[in-house]
XYZ file of C-alpha atoms in Angstrom:
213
model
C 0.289 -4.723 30.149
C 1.322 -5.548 26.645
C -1.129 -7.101 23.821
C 0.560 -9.788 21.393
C -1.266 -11.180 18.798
C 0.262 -14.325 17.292
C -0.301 -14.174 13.507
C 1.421 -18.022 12.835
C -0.499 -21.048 11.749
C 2.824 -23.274 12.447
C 1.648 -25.068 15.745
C 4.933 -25.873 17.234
C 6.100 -22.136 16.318
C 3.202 -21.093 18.003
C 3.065 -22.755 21.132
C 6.991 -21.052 21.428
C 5.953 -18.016 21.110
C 3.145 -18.260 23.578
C 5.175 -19.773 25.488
C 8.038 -17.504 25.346
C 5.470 -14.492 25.841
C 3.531 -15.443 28.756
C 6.830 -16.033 31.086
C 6.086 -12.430 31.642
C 2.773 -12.143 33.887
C 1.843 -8.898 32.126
C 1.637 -9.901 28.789
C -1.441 -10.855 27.076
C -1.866 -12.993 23.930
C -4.049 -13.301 21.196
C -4.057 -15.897 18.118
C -5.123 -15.128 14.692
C -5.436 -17.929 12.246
C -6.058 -15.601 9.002
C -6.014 -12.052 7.741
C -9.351 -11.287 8.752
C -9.311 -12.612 12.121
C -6.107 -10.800 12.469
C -7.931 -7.097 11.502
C -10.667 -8.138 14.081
C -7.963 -8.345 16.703
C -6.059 -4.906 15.610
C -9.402 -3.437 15.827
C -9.816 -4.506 19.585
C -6.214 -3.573 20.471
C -4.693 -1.058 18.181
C -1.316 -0.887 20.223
C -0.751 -4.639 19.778
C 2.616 -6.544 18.754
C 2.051 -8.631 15.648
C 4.149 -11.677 15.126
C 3.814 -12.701 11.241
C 4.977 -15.552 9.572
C 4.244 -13.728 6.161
C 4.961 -16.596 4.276
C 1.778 -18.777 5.917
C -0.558 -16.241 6.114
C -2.973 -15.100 3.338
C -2.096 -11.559 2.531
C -2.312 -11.054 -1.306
C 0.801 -9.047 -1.637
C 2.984 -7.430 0.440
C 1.486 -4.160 -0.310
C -1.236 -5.188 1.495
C 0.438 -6.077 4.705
C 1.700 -2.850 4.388
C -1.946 -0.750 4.328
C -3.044 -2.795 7.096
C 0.153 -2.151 9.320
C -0.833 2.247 8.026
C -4.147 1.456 9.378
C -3.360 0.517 12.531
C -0.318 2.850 12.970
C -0.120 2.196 16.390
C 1.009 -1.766 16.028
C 4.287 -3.110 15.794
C 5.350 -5.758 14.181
C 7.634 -8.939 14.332
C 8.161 -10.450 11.127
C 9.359 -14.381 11.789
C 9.514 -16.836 9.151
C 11.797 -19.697 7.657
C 12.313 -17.560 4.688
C 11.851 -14.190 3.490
C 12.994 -12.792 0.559
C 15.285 -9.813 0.513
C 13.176 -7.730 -1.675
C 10.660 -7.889 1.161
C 12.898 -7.308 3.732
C 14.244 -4.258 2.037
C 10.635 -3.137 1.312
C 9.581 -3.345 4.737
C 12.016 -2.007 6.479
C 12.084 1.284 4.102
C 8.465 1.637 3.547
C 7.744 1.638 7.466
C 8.864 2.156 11.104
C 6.414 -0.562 12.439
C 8.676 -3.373 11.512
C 10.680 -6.003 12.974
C 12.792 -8.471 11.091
C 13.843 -11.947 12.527
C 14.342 -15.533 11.226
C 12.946 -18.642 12.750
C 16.269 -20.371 12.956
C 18.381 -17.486 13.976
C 18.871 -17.377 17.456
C 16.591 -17.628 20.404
C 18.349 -14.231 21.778
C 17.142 -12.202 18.686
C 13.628 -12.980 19.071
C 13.741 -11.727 22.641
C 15.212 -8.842 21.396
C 13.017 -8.005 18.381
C 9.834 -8.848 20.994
C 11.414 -6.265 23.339
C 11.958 -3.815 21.182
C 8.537 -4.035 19.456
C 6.974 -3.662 22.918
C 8.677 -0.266 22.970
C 7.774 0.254 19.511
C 11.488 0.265 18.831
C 12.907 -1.177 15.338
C 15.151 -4.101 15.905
C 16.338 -5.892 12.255
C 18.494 -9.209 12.953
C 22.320 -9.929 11.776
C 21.059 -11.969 9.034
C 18.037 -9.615 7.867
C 20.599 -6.565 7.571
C 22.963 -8.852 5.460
C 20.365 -9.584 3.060
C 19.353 -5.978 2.288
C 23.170 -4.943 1.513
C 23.331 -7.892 -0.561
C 20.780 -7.192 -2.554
C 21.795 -3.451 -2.509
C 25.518 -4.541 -3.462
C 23.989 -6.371 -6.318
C 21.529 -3.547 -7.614
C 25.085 -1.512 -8.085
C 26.836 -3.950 -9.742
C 28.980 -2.349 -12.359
C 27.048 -4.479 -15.146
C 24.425 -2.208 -14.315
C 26.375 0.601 -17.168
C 28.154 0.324 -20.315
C 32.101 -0.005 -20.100
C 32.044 3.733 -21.427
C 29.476 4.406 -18.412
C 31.836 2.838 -16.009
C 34.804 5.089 -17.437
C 32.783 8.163 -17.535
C 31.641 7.202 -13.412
C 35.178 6.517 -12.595
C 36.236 10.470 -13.849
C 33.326 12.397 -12.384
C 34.236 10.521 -8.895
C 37.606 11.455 -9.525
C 36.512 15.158 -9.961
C 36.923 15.982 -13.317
C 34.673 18.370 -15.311
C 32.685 17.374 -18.583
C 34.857 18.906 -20.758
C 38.124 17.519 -18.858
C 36.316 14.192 -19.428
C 35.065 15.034 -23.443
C 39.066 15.790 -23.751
C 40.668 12.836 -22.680
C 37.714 10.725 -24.602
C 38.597 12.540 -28.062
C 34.796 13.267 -27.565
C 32.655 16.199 -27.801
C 30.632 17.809 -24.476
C 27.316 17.503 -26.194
C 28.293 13.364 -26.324
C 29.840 13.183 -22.478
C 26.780 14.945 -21.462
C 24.542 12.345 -22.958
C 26.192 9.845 -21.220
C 25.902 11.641 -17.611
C 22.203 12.083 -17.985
C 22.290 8.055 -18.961
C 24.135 7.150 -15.899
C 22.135 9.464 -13.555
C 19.045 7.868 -15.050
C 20.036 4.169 -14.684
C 21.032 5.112 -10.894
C 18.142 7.023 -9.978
C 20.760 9.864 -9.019
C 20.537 13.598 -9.385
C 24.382 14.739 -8.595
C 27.732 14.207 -9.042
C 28.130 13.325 -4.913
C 25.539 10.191 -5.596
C 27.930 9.097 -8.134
C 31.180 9.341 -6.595
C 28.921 7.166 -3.474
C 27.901 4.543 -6.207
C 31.407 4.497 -7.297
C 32.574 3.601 -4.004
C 29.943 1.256 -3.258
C 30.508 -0.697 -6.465
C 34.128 -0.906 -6.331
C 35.076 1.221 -8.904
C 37.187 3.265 -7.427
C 38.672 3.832 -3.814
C 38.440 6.531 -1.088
C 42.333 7.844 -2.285
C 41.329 8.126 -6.158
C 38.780 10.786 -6.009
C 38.023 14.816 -4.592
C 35.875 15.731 -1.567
């Protein structure tokens, strides 16, 4: 037997849901109309799948969603909504295991399959969701992100050459190229050369042929 507890105060989304859950016999579904009915329900069946329409519900912040779905470690969850925002995709997905991804107008198949998976407390992120955090990844790495002398400087340690191979070719001194490493590395949130020779090729900045393994 599997516990659901719908967590969407769209009617019509609802009843499809409940409808779509109970062609199985040995399912058993819940309704929660607000965050505090919703705890209630976790309380009574910690193993539960949660399906969340974040956008209509009243959680404060998404932080919060995020200590209740800790608390009750043993749910799973289905997010479903018209719209979420990539940041919260992204934060979800790395911040916990217990989360599904799907969108209300993707297709009918990919609820099934997020619903499936959650009820073997298995992660299942749609097409759609997945597109949205490499977006938003490919934009955090935008080359905009440095100064054209930061680019230049990211370009030659993915192509493998030293500080002072770099300092040379720059007319500039180590102690300056230096500076500039510890810049990049602290705009990227990177400690090594590897995680900049991975941004580079991320960003576009170089290709696969122009640098060293």
């Amino acid at each position: 037997m599997s516990n659901y507890i719908i967590a969407d105060n769209q009617e019509l989304t609802g009843f499809a849901l409940q409808s779509l859950l109970r062609s199985d016999e040995d399912n058993v579904v819940y309704h929660a109309v607000d965050k505090a009915g919703l705890i209630q329900l976790l309380k009574e069946h910690e193993d539960a799948v949660v399906l969340l329409d974040y956008t209509l519900f009243d959680f404060v912040d998404e932080d919060q969603l995020l200590i209740i779905a800790e608390r009750f470690n043993k749910s799973y969850w289905v997010l479903i909504s018209d719209e979420l925002t990539p940041q919260l995709i992204r934060r979800m997905v790395y911040s916990s295991h217990q989360f599904c991804v799907v969108f209300k107008d993707g297709p009918l198949s990919e609820v099934r399959d997020a619903l499936l998976s959650a009820s073997h407390q298995n992660r299942f992120i749609s097409q759609r969701a997945m597109e949205a955090i490499i977006t938003q990844q490919q934009e955090e790495e935008k080359p905009d992100l440095l100064t054209a002398t930061e680019t230049e400087i990211v370009k030659a340690i993915a192509q493998g050459k030293t500080t002072k191979e770099i300092a040379n070719e720059r007319f500039s001194s180590i102690h300056t190229v230096t500076t500039h490493r510890k810049n990049i590395f602290r705009k990227l949130g990177i400690n090594t050369a590897h995680e900049v020779v991975k941004y580079a090729l991320r960003a576009g900045l170089i290709d696969s042929s122009e640098f060293y393994i």
